[in-house]
PDB file of C-alpha atoms and ligand atoms in Angstrom:
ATOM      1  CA  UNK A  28      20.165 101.243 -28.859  1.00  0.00           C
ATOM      2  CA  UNK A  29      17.822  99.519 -31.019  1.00  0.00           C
ATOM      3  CA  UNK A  30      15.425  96.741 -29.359  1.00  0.00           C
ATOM      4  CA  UNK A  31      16.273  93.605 -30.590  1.00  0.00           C
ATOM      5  CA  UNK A  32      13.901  90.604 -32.723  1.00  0.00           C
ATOM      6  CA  UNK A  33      14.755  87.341 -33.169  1.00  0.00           C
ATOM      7  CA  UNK A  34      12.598  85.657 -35.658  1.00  0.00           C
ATOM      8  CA  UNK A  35      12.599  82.157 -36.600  1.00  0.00           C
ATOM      9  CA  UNK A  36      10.521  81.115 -39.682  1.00  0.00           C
ATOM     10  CA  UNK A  37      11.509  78.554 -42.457  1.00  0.00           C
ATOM     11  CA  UNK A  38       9.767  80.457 -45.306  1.00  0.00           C
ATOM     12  CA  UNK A  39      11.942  82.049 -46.963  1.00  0.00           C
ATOM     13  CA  UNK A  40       9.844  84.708 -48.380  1.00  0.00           C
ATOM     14  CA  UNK A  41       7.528  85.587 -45.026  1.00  0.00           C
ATOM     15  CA  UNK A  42      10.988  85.767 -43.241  1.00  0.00           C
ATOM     16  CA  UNK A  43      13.164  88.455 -45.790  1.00  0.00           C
ATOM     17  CA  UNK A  44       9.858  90.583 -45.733  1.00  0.00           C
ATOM     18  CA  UNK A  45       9.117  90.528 -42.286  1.00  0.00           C
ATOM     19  CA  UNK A  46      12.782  91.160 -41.510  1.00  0.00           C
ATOM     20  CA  UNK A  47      13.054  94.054 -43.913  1.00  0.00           C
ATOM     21  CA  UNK A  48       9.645  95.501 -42.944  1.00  0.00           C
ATOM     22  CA  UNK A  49      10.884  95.407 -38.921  1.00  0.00           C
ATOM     23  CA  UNK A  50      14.372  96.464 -39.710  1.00  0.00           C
ATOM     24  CA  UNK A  51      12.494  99.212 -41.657  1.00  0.00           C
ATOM     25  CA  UNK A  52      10.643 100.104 -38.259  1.00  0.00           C
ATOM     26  CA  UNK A  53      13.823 100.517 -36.770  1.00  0.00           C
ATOM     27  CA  UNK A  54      14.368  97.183 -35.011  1.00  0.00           C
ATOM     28  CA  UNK A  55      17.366  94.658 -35.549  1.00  0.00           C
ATOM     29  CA  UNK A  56      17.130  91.405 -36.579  1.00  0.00           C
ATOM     30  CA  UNK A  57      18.801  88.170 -35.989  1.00  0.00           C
ATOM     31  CA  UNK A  58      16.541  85.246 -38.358  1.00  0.00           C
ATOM     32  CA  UNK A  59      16.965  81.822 -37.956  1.00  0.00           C
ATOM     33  CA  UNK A  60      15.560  79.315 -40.029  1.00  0.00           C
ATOM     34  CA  UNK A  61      14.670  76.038 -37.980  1.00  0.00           C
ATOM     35  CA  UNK A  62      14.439  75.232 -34.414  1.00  0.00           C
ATOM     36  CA  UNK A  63      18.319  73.696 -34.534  1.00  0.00           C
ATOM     37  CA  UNK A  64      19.879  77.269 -35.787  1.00  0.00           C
ATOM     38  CA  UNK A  65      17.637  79.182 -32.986  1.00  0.00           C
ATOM     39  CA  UNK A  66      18.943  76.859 -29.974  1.00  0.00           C
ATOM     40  CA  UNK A  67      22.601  77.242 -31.257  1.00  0.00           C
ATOM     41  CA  UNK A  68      22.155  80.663 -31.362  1.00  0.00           C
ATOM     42  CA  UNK A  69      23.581  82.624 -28.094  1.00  0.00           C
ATOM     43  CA  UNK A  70      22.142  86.228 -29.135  1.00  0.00           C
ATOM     44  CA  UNK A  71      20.472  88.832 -26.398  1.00  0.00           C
ATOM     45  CA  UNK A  72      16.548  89.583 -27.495  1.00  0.00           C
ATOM     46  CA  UNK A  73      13.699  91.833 -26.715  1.00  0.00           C
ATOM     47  CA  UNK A  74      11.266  89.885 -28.445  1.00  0.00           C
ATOM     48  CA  UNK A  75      11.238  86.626 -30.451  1.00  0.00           C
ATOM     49  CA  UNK A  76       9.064  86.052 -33.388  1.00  0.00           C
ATOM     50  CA  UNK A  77       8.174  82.179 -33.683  1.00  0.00           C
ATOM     51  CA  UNK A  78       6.524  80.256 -35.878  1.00  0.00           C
ATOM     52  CA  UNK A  79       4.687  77.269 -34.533  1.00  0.00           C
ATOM     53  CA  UNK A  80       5.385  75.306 -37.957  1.00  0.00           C
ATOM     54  CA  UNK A  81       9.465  74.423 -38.119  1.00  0.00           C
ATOM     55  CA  UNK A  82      10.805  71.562 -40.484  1.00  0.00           C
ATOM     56  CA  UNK A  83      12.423  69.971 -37.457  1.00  0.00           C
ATOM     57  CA  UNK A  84      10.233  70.816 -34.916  1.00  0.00           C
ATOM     58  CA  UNK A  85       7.090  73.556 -33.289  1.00  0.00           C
ATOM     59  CA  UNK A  86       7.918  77.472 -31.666  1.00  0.00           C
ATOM     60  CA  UNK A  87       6.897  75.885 -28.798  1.00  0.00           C
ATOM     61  CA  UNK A  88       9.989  73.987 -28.669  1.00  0.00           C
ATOM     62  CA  UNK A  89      12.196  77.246 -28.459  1.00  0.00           C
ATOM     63  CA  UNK A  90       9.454  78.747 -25.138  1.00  0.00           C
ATOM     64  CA  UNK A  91      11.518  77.369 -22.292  1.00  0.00           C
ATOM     65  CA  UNK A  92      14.507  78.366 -23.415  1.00  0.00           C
ATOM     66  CA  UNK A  93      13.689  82.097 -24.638  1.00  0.00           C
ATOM     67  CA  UNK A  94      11.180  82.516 -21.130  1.00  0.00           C
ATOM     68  CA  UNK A  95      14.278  82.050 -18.699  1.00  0.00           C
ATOM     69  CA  UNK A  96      16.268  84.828 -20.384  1.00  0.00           C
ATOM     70  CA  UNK A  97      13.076  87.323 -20.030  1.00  0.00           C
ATOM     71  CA  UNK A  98      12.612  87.451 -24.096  1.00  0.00           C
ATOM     72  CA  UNK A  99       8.609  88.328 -24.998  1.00  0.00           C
ATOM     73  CA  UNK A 100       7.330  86.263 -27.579  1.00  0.00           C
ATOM     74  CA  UNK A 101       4.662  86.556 -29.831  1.00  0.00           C
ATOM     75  CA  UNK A 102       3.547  83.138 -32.308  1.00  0.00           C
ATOM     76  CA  UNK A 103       2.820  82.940 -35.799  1.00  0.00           C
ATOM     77  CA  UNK A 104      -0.136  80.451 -35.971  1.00  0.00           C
ATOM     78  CA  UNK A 105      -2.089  79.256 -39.108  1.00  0.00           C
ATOM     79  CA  UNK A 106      -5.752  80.936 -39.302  1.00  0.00           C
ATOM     80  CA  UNK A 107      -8.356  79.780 -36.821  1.00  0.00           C
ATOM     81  CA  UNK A 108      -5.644  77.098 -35.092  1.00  0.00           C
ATOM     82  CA  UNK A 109      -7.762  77.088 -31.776  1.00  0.00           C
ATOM     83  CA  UNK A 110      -6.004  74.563 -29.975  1.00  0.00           C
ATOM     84  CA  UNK A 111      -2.006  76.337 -31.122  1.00  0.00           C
ATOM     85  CA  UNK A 112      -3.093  79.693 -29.855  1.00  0.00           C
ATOM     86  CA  UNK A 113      -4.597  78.500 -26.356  1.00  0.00           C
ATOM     87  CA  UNK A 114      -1.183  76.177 -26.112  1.00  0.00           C
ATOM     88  CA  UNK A 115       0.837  79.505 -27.346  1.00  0.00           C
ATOM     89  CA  UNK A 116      -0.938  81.475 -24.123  1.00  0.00           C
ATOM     90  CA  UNK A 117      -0.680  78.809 -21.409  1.00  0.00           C
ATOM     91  CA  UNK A 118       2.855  78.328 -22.723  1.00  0.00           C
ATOM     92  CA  UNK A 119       3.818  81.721 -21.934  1.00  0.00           C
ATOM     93  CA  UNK A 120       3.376  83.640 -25.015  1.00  0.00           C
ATOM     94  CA  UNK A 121       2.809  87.439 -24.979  1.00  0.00           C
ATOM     95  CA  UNK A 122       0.671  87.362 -28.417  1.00  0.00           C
ATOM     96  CA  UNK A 123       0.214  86.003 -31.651  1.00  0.00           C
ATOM     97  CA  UNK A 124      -0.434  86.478 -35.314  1.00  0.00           C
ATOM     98  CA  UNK A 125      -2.411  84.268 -37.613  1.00  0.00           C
ATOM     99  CA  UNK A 126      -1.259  83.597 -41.108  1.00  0.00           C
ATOM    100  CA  UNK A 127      -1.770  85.658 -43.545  1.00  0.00           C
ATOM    101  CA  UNK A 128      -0.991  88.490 -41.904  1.00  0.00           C
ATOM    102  CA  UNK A 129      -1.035  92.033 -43.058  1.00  0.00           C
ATOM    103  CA  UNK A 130       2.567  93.816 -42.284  1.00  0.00           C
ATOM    104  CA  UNK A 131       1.291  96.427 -41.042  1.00  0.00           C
ATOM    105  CA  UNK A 132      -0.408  94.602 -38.219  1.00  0.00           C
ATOM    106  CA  UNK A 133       2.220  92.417 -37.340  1.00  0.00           C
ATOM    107  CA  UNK A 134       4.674  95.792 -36.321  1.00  0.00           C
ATOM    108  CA  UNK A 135       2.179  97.205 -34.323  1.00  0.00           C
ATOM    109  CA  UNK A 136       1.300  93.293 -32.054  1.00  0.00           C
ATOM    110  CA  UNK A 137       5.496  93.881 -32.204  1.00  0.00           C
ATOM    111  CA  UNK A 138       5.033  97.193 -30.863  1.00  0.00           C
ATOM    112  CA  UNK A 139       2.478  96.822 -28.295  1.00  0.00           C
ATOM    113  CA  UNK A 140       4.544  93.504 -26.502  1.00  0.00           C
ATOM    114  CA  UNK A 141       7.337  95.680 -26.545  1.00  0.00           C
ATOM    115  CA  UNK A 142       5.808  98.474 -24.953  1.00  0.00           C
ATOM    116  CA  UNK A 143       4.578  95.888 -22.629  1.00  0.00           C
ATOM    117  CA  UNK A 144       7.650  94.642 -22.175  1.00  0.00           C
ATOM    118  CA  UNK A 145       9.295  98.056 -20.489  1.00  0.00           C
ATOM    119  CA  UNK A 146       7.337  98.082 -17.541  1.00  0.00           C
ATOM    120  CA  UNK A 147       8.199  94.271 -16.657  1.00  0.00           C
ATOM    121  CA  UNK A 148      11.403  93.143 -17.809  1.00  0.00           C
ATOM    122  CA  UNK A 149      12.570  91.167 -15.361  1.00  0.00           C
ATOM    123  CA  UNK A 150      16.001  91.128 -13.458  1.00  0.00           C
ATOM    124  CA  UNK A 151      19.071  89.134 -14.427  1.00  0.00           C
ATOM    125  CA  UNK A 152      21.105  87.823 -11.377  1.00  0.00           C
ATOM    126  CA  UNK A 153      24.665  85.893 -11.484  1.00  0.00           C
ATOM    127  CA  UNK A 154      26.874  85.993  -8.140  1.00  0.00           C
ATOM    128  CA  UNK A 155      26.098  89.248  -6.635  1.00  0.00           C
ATOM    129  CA  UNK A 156      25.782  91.086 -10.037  1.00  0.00           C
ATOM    130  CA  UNK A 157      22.055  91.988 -11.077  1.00  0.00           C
ATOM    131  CA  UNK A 158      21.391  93.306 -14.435  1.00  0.00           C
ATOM    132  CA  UNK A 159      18.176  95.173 -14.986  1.00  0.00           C
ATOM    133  CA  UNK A 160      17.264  95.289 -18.457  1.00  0.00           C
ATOM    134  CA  UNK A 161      14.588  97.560 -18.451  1.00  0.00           C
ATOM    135  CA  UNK A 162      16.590 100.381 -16.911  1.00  0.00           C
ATOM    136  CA  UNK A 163      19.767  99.312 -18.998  1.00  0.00           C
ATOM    137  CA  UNK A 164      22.040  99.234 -15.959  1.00  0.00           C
ATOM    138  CA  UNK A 165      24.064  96.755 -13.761  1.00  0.00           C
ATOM    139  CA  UNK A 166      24.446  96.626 -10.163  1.00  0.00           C
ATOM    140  CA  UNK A 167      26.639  94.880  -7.517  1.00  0.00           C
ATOM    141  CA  UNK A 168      24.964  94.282  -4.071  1.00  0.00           C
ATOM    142  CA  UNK A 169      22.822  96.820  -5.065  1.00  0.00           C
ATOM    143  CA  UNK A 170      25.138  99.885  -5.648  1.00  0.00           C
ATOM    144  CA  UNK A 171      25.163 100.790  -9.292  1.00  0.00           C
ATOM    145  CA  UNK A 172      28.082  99.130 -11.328  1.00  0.00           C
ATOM    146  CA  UNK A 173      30.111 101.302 -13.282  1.00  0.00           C
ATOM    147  CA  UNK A 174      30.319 100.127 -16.682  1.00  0.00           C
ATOM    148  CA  UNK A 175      30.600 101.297 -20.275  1.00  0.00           C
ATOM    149  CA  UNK A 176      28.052 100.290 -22.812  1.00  0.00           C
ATOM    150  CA  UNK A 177      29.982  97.406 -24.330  1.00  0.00           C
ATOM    151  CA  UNK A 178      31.032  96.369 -20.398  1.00  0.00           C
ATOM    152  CA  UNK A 179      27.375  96.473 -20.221  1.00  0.00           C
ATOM    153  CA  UNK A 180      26.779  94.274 -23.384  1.00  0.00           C
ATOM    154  CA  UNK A 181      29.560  92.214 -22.222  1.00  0.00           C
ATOM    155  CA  UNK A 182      28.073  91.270 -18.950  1.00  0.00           C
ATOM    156  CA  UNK A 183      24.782  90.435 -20.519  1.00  0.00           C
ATOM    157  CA  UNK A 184      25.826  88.192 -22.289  1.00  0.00           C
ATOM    158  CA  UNK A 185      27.393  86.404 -19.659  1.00  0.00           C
ATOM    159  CA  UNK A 186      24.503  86.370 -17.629  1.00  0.00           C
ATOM    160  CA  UNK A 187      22.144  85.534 -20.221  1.00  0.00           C
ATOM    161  CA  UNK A 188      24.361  82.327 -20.793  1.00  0.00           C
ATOM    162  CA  UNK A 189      25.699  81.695 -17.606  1.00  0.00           C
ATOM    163  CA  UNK A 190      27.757  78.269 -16.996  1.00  0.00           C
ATOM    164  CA  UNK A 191      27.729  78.163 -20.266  1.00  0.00           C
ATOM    165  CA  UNK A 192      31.045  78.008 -22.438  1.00  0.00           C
ATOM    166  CA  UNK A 193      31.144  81.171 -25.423  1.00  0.00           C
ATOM    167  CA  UNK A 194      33.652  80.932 -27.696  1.00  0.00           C
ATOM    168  CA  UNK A 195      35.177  84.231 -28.726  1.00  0.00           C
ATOM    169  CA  UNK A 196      33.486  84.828 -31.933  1.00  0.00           C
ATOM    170  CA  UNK A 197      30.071  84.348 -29.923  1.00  0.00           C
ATOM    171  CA  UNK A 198      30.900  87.175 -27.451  1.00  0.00           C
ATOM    172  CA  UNK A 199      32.328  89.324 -30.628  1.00  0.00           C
ATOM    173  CA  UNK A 200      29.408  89.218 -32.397  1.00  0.00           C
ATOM    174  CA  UNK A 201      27.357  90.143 -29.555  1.00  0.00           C
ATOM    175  CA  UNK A 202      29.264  92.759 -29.295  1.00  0.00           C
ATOM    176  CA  UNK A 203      29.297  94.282 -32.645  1.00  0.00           C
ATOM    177  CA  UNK A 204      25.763  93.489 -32.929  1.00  0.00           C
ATOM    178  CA  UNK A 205      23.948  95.775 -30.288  1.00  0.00           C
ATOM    179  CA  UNK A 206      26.474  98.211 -29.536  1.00  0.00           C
ATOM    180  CA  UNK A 207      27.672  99.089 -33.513  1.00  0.00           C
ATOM    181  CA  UNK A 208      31.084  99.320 -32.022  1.00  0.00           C
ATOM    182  CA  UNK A 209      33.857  96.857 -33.843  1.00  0.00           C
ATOM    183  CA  UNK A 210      35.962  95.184 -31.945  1.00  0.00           C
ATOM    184  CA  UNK A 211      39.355  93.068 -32.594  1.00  0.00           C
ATOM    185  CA  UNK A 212      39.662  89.773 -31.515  1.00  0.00           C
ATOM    186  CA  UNK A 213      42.731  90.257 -29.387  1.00  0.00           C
ATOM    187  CA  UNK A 214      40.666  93.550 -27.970  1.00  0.00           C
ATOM    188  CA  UNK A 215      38.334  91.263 -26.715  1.00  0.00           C
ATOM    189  CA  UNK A 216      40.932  89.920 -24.063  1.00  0.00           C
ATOM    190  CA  UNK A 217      41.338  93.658 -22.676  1.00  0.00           C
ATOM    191  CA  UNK A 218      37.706  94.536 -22.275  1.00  0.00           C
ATOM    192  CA  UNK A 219      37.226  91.270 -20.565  1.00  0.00           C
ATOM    193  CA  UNK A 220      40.258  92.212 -17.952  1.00  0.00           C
ATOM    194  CA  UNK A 221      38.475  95.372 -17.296  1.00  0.00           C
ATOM    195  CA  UNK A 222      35.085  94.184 -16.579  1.00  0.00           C
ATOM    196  CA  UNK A 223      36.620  91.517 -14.426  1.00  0.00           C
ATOM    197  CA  UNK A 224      38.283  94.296 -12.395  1.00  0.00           C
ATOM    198  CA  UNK A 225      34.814  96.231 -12.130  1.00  0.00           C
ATOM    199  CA  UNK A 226      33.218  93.104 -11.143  1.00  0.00           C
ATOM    200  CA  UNK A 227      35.739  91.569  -8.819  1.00  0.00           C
ATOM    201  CA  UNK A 228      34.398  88.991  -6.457  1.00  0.00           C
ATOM    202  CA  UNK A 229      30.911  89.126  -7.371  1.00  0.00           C
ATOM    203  CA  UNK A 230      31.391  87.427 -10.507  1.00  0.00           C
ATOM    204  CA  UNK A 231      33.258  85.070 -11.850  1.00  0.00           C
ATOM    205  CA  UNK A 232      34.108  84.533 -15.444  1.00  0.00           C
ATOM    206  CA  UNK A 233      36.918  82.102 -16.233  1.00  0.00           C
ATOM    207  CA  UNK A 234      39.195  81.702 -19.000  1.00  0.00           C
ATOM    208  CA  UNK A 235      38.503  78.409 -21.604  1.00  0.00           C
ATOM    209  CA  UNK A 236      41.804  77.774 -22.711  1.00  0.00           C
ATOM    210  CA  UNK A 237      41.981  78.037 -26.636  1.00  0.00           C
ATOM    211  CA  UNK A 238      37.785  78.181 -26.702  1.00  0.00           C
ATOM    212  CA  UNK A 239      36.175  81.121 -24.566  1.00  0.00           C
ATOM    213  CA  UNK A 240      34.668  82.325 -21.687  1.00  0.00           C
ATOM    214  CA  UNK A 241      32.344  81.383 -18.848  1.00  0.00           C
ATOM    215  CA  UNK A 242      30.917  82.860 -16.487  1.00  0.00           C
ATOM    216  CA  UNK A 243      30.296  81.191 -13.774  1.00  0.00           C
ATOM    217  CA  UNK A 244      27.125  80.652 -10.980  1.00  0.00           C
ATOM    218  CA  UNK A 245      23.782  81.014  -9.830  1.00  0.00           C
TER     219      UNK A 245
HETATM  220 CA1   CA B 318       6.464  77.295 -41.151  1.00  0.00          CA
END
């Protein structure tokens, strides 16, 4: 499975090259264009790719949010923006880049967080499930949890959004996404029953009548 980039940069041009050049490296891609597409946007991530300058807002904006589901992030910064890159590193960041930047560079900074990353990736918890990332594998009171990979992609996604209400296409695309598997829509509502089996009382993900899913918990 392919580690995952989300990069968010309004230029149009700096974003299709630096999307081809990482898909290129063998990384997949999710860009969004301004600070109001990234927040909508309910995908899983390795790293994110931010750039500090957004028409409706900084990167900085998007930290918080990306830091509490365990996503690395490295900045794009204009050249020699002192006070940006000391703000980027005592707001969490993992690196940056300064603009212009040679492609070349900017895989291997992409690289080297990643790398990084492996050793550190922190645990996901909901109910009595834990998810570690790093090791791609779930757990229940710790005793490994039996899943398949798109259970597994399944119940990431629910963790990494957890109380929070995903409509059907959200969790689809997910889906389709990491794993490369397609799946129906009305599929969707049998994978779901068999993860809740797995899971039984340790999680809880409830039904959204006509809208989605939740699951549900600390
Ligand atoms: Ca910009």
């Amino acid at each position: 499975m392919s580690e995952s980039i989300f990069l968010v940069e309004d230029d149009v041009i700096i974003a299709s090259g630096l999307k081809y050049a990482l898909e290129q490296a063998g990384y997949s891609v999710t860009h969004a264009k301004d600070i109001t597409t990234a927040k909508r946007d309910t995908g899983i991530y390795d790293l994110a790719i931010l750039d500090v300058g957004l028409p409706d807002g900084s990167g900085f904006d998007l930290i918080d949010g990306l830091r509490s589901k365990g996503v690395s992030i490295l900045f794009l910064t204009a050249v020699d923006d002192e006070g940006n890159i000391i703000r980027a590193f005592e707001s969490g960041a993992d690196d940056y880049v300064t603009k212009p930047f040679r492609l070349g560079e900017l895989i291997a900074r992409v690289k080297a967080a990643l790398r990084r990353r492996g050793g550190q990736a922190e645990n996901l918890t909901l109910g009595q499930v834990t998810v570690n990332p790093a090791e791609g594998k779930a757990y229940i009171s710790g005793i490994v949890l039996d899943v398949t990979a798109l259970e597994y992609r399944l119940l990431l996604t629910f963790i990494n959004n957890k109380n929070q209400v995903l409509t059907r296409e959200q969790i689809l695309s997910q889906i389709w996404d990491s794993a490369g598997i397609f799946v129906e829509d009305n599929t969707l509502t049998v994978y779901i029953k068999r993860l809740r089996d797995k899971l039984g009382d340790a999680m809880q993900i409830e039904t959204v009548r006509g809208i989605g899913y939740r699951a549900i918990g600390n």
